[in-house]
Amino acid sequence: MKTLNSIVFHVLLVCLFSTPLQLLPQEKNNMFFATMETRDAQSLKIEHPNEIQIIRSSNGLSAVKLSHNAAEELHHKILTHGPGFIYEPSKESALANLSLKNRATYQGRNLAAKFSISQETLVRQSLDLVNNNNIAAQIQELEAYGTRYHTTNSARQSVLDLKTRWENMASGRSDVSVRIVNHTSTNMPSVVMTITGSETPDEYVIIGGHIDSTASGGNSNNAPGADDNASGIATITEAARVLFEMNFTPKRTIEFMAYAAEEVGLRGSREIAQDYKNRNINVVSYLQLDMTNYKGSSEDIYISTDTFNDDDLNNFLIELINFYNASGTHKLTYATTQCNYGCSDHYSWAQQGYDVAFPFEASFRESNPHIHTTRDTFDRSPTPNATHAAKFAKLALEYLIEISNGHSNTDPGGEDCTQTVSSFPYNASFESSFENWKQSTNDDLDFSRNSSGTPSNNTGPASATDGSYYLYVEASGNGSGFPNKNAILTSPCFNFSSLSQPELTFQYHMFGSAINTLTVEAKNSSETVWNQVFSQSGDQGNSWLTATVNLNNYSNQTEVQLRFSVTTGTGNSGWQSDIAIDAVSIQNGSTDPTPTCNALNFNDFAISSFSNQDSDGTSSVGNNGASLTLTNNTWKHILLNYDVTPNTVIEFEFNSSNEGEIHAIGFENDNNLSANRYFKVHGTQNYGVTNYDTYTNGTQIFTIPVGSFYTGTMDRLVFINDNDAGSGNNSTFSNVKIYEGSCNGSITTKNFAKLIPILGNQPEGILPNTLISPNPTSNYINITIKNNSNNALVTMNLYDSNGKLLLKKTTTENGKNHISLEKLSLSSGIYFVKIVTQGEGSLTEKILIK
Ligand code: BES
Ligand code: ZN
């Protein structure tokens, strides 16, 4: 604390030092405006009548005109702190800040307690993540600039480097931005990082500190500023790092600020706070960290109680400390102190009427004696490894997490739970809508609903895998669709009270040279962060793949939401990163049968389309889950993991009142047709394994020793009720049992040990029915397609004998597709035609061009 005597003493000392500073153009006129405590102004006037003019005094504050040599030089070259002037760009603003109104706002504002503790789980999680070594390392990095005095290049560089550091920390977060703020009162910029709030983004919770430094004795080129204030910046950075590690998304907007030119009169913060006030920005609270790593007093944290600090906010900091001390390991002790003037940037915010607080490293009297000297170095900290500063990072996290979330929230779900799904299995295939899945507003892009191919070549699916429609993110457009653009789609709420082991399955398509990432996240209504439950990155080839996601952490919970998040690619071909999803289903995941005699309960499964074969058929589950009925041309599957061994048997009852082309059942391990896995029991088409094609009428029991035909790891069971030619056919499969060996003596597998499959000769699907003709040819080829009842996309690629792609055509047309080769002027020789169909893979044929 300053006394009149000390001021006088220092003012006398200043005469011995007169190294001129590098000054901004506007500083070249000797004098500048400021406000300061009247008693300080008067002391200076007595001792240095020519260096200060007192323009007006009011309420203990004075508007003054100061000379640089007497005031600024004096201040940062000699005094430990003080004389506590606040730089003012003009006489008018100096006078404006004297107004009674301004002073009055420092007291007794916001008597209603607007802060409360509600985020215990998250805060405790955050406290465990604070790492003092990160703070120690960053203090030393900042110290290593040599000086961060506001006029120097290294000061500017330290700001640009901090911007990069913050950007890197936030990479992948579309809700975070980092910006440089340029000033008029200094050439040094400030830097601001923003995490946009998810619910009330126009309410701001701010934490800041100055990044500039100063030192006495003409040592502005040697101003290490380790404690003042590399420590505050490193503390703020560690708090931000922890929030990102937690993937914390605040409801209110959080900002982190590192200011320019605090040491020469709070200049950076003053311009920023003024700007926020001008723009009428609603700052809920402001916390200043300036000097956090010098434990000079007995307690850990000293809360400043100068009148311009907000009592409610101060009391809330104390409440936070007391509350979170209960955990023991993160115990912080505290006391109060006063600096008696606007000793740091929080004063800039208070001046604009905002609620501020300033927790400090020690009592002001016992704080670091080395600041503003060449000795303000990390190694002079009385405690090792920035452990003292780490306590301020914890307090900062308590403050940030609680206040950014703790506003009154009338929606107990925290999310839009107006649409709740309680009946399972749940199936969404997006055939006619987004099925209550909602586009996020906190991202860059939306999902689109689409059928057939995406507009871009070499990325995205050619068609849906379930029905005709799928959802995808279009990555086209440099700057709009890519790089690193994020799209989030949020589910309706799910009530899992009937699911003891909820399991999400979906199909995804990630094809393209620049494919980036698809994640799925989940949260319940009492969680405030999304938890990642699935993630896939990079090109997965041109096919639909199955994801099976265990949601057991959410079993029996009543308000659970999921969301898909896609990030598009980077680089020149960043547009080649369309990611698609389809066939989203949720069911109990505990239904994979242990080999017993029990029948499957179809109510435990999602009934999904299989491959490209599901036309306009329907399915229904009956008899309390014991039977599955398929009607009209349809192929369905349920997801079921089963290792088919030589002893595996499938047993079921079958009934059909209207014959179609193929009635069959079989295991599968992907979404492509494999005729040799399906046991046909009825139908007019000679397809699949026909050894059991014996059904005539009524209900007939089939006991099929699957393991005698094939073995292997399977993940689904396929039910076929095919009738490409027409409709009206039906199949009912009931009491489906899968077991090993024998079920109540039903069968002994050794009876069937050497069964030889009798495979049908009438293929199903597009590929086996596709013809390439004529061969040899001269200047055209015909691709003849049959059975494309679903209008699946068929792609034809023509390659030369070196594998070079010469031509690519796509079609959905049944019948002859005439493709002219004239324009290619091909020389005679061997070429290859590759046909790719969705859900079936590909077929390559050699053709001769004459
Ligand atoms: N970190 C100090 C403030 C400080 C120093 C507070 C010692 C408590 C104890 C800050 O960087 C600073 O030097 N502020 C100036 C304020 C002025 C330029 C308006 C000061 O205190 O002189
Ligand atoms: Zn400081």
mmCIF file with all atom_site columns, C-alpha atoms in Angstrom, residues 515-586:
data_model
loop_
_atom_site.group_PDB
_atom_site.id
_atom_site.type_symbol
_atom_site.label_atom_id
_atom_site.label_alt_id
_atom_site.label_comp_id
_atom_site.label_asym_id
_atom_site.label_entity_id
_atom_site.label_seq_id
_atom_site.pdbx_PDB_ins_code
_atom_site.Cartn_x
_atom_site.Cartn_y
_atom_site.Cartn_z
_atom_site.occupancy
_atom_site.B_iso_or_equiv
_atom_site.pdbx_formal_charge
_atom_site.auth_seq_id
_atom_site.auth_comp_id
_atom_site.auth_asym_id
_atom_site.auth_atom_id
_atom_site.pdbx_PDB_model_num
ATOM 1  C CA . ILE A 1 515 ? -12.578 -38.203 -45.388 1.00 0.00 ? 515 ILE A CA 1
ATOM 2  C CA . ASN A 1 516 ? -12.136 -36.761 -41.921 1.00 0.00 ? 516 ASN A CA 1
ATOM 3  C CA . THR A 1 517 ? -14.161 -37.876 -38.896 1.00 0.00 ? 517 THR A CA 1
ATOM 4  C CA . LEU A 1 518 ? -17.547 -39.184 -37.861 1.00 0.00 ? 518 LEU A CA 1
ATOM 5  C CA . THR A 1 519 ? -18.327 -39.361 -34.166 1.00 0.00 ? 519 THR A CA 1
ATOM 6  C CA . VAL A 1 520 ? -21.363 -40.272 -32.128 1.00 0.00 ? 520 VAL A CA 1
ATOM 7  C CA . GLU A 1 521 ? -21.851 -38.719 -28.725 1.00 0.00 ? 521 GLU A CA 1
ATOM 8  C CA . ALA A 1 522 ? -24.363 -39.374 -25.993 1.00 0.00 ? 522 ALA A CA 1
ATOM 9  C CA . LYS A 1 523 ? -25.571 -37.570 -22.918 1.00 0.00 ? 523 LYS A CA 1
ATOM 10 C CA . ASN A 1 524 ? -28.368 -37.786 -20.429 1.00 0.00 ? 524 ASN A CA 1
ATOM 11 C CA . SER A 1 525 ? -30.339 -34.850 -19.147 1.00 0.00 ? 525 SER A CA 1
ATOM 12 C CA . SER A 1 526 ? -28.188 -34.381 -16.082 1.00 0.00 ? 526 SER A CA 1
ATOM 13 C CA . GLU A 1 527 ? -24.917 -34.391 -17.974 1.00 0.00 ? 527 GLU A CA 1
ATOM 14 C CA . THR A 1 528 ? -23.698 -31.149 -19.476 1.00 0.00 ? 528 THR A CA 1
ATOM 15 C CA . VAL A 1 529 ? -21.075 -32.590 -21.725 1.00 0.00 ? 529 VAL A CA 1
ATOM 16 C CA . TRP A 1 530 ? -21.459 -34.989 -24.577 1.00 0.00 ? 530 TRP A CA 1
ATOM 17 C CA . ASN A 1 531 ? -19.580 -38.247 -24.227 1.00 0.00 ? 531 ASN A CA 1
ATOM 18 C CA . GLN A 1 532 ? -18.086 -39.804 -27.276 1.00 0.00 ? 532 GLN A CA 1
ATOM 19 C CA . VAL A 1 533 ? -19.335 -43.338 -27.853 1.00 0.00 ? 533 VAL A CA 1
ATOM 20 C CA . PHE A 1 534 ? -18.137 -43.928 -31.412 1.00 0.00 ? 534 PHE A CA 1
ATOM 21 C CA . SER A 1 535 ? -15.503 -42.431 -33.667 1.00 0.00 ? 535 SER A CA 1
ATOM 22 C CA . GLN A 1 536 ? -14.233 -43.350 -37.102 1.00 0.00 ? 536 GLN A CA 1
ATOM 23 C CA . SER A 1 537 ? -11.755 -41.390 -39.222 1.00 0.00 ? 537 SER A CA 1
ATOM 24 C CA . GLY A 1 538 ? -10.299 -41.633 -42.701 1.00 0.00 ? 538 GLY A CA 1
ATOM 25 C CA . ASP A 1 539 ? -11.383 -43.240 -45.949 1.00 0.00 ? 539 ASP A CA 1
ATOM 26 C CA . GLN A 1 540 ? -13.242 -46.507 -45.309 1.00 0.00 ? 540 GLN A CA 1
ATOM 27 C CA . GLY A 1 541 ? -13.768 -47.403 -48.970 1.00 0.00 ? 541 GLY A CA 1
ATOM 28 C CA . ASN A 1 542 ? -16.847 -47.163 -51.115 1.00 0.00 ? 542 ASN A CA 1
ATOM 29 C CA . SER A 1 543 ? -19.251 -49.241 -49.090 1.00 0.00 ? 543 SER A CA 1
ATOM 30 C CA . TRP A 1 544 ? -21.688 -49.019 -46.241 1.00 0.00 ? 544 TRP A CA 1
ATOM 31 C CA . LEU A 1 545 ? -20.357 -50.350 -42.959 1.00 0.00 ? 545 LEU A CA 1
ATOM 32 C CA . THR A 1 546 ? -22.104 -51.326 -39.756 1.00 0.00 ? 546 THR A CA 1
ATOM 33 C CA . ALA A 1 547 ? -21.391 -49.663 -36.437 1.00 0.00 ? 547 ALA A CA 1
ATOM 34 C CA . THR A 1 548 ? -22.528 -51.298 -33.231 1.00 0.00 ? 548 THR A CA 1
ATOM 35 C CA . VAL A 1 549 ? -22.277 -49.070 -30.188 1.00 0.00 ? 549 VAL A CA 1
ATOM 36 C CA . ASN A 1 550 ? -22.750 -50.184 -26.623 1.00 0.00 ? 550 ASN A CA 1
ATOM 37 C CA . LEU A 1 551 ? -24.797 -47.652 -24.647 1.00 0.00 ? 551 LEU A CA 1
ATOM 38 C CA . ASN A 1 552 ? -24.787 -49.595 -21.389 1.00 0.00 ? 552 ASN A CA 1
ATOM 39 C CA . ASN A 1 553 ? -23.721 -46.449 -19.539 1.00 0.00 ? 553 ASN A CA 1
ATOM 40 C CA . TYR A 1 554 ? -27.201 -45.165 -20.235 1.00 0.00 ? 554 TYR A CA 1
ATOM 41 C CA . SER A 1 555 ? -29.167 -48.308 -19.404 1.00 0.00 ? 555 SER A CA 1
ATOM 42 C CA . ASN A 1 556 ? -32.638 -47.645 -18.008 1.00 0.00 ? 556 ASN A CA 1
ATOM 43 C CA . GLN A 1 557 ? -32.105 -43.884 -18.090 1.00 0.00 ? 557 GLN A CA 1
ATOM 44 C CA . THR A 1 558 ? -35.086 -41.843 -19.118 1.00 0.00 ? 558 THR A CA 1
ATOM 45 C CA . GLU A 1 559 ? -33.713 -38.851 -21.042 1.00 0.00 ? 559 GLU A CA 1
ATOM 46 C CA . VAL A 1 560 ? -30.845 -39.809 -23.265 1.00 0.00 ? 560 VAL A CA 1
ATOM 47 C CA . GLN A 1 561 ? -29.831 -38.072 -26.446 1.00 0.00 ? 561 GLN A CA 1
ATOM 48 C CA . LEU A 1 562 ? -27.422 -38.997 -29.170 1.00 0.00 ? 562 LEU A CA 1
ATOM 49 C CA . ARG A 1 563 ? -25.789 -36.893 -31.794 1.00 0.00 ? 563 ARG A CA 1
ATOM 50 C CA . PHE A 1 564 ? -23.829 -37.513 -34.963 1.00 0.00 ? 564 PHE A CA 1
ATOM 51 C CA . SER A 1 565 ? -20.974 -35.138 -35.619 1.00 0.00 ? 565 SER A CA 1
ATOM 52 C CA . VAL A 1 566 ? -19.168 -34.976 -38.950 1.00 0.00 ? 566 VAL A CA 1
ATOM 53 C CA . THR A 1 567 ? -16.013 -32.993 -39.637 1.00 0.00 ? 567 THR A CA 1
ATOM 54 C CA . THR A 1 568 ? -15.162 -32.465 -43.289 1.00 0.00 ? 568 THR A CA 1
ATOM 55 C CA . GLY A 1 569 ? -11.731 -32.864 -44.834 1.00 0.00 ? 569 GLY A CA 1
ATOM 56 C CA . THR A 1 570 ? -8.780  -30.592 -45.446 1.00 0.00 ? 570 THR A CA 1
ATOM 57 C CA . GLY A 1 571 ? -6.411  -29.895 -48.323 1.00 0.00 ? 571 GLY A CA 1
ATOM 58 C CA . ASN A 1 572 ? -7.081  -29.155 -51.986 1.00 0.00 ? 572 ASN A CA 1
ATOM 59 C CA . SER A 1 573 ? -9.413  -32.124 -52.303 1.00 0.00 ? 573 SER A CA 1
ATOM 60 C CA . GLY A 1 574 ? -11.097 -31.411 -48.975 1.00 0.00 ? 574 GLY A CA 1
ATOM 61 C CA . TRP A 1 575 ? -14.424 -31.635 -50.781 1.00 0.00 ? 575 TRP A CA 1
ATOM 62 C CA . GLN A 1 576 ? -13.895 -35.388 -51.195 1.00 0.00 ? 576 GLN A CA 1
ATOM 63 C CA . SER A 1 577 ? -15.130 -36.012 -47.676 1.00 0.00 ? 577 SER A CA 1
ATOM 64 C CA . ASP A 1 578 ? -18.894 -36.596 -47.811 1.00 0.00 ? 578 ASP A CA 1
ATOM 65 C CA . ILE A 1 579 ? -19.934 -38.791 -44.886 1.00 0.00 ? 579 ILE A CA 1
ATOM 66 C CA . ALA A 1 580 ? -23.310 -40.532 -44.814 1.00 0.00 ? 580 ALA A CA 1
ATOM 67 C CA . ILE A 1 581 ? -25.379 -42.435 -42.261 1.00 0.00 ? 581 ILE A CA 1
ATOM 68 C CA . ASP A 1 582 ? -28.440 -44.635 -42.586 1.00 0.00 ? 582 ASP A CA 1
ATOM 69 C CA . ALA A 1 583 ? -30.458 -47.304 -40.779 1.00 0.00 ? 583 ALA A CA 1
ATOM 70 C CA . VAL A 1 584 ? -30.072 -45.972 -37.270 1.00 0.00 ? 584 VAL A CA 1
ATOM 71 C CA . SER A 1 585 ? -31.527 -48.354 -34.741 1.00 0.00 ? 585 SER A CA 1
ATOM 72 C CA . ILE A 1 586 ? -31.563 -48.813 -30.999 1.00 0.00 ? 586 ILE A CA 1
#
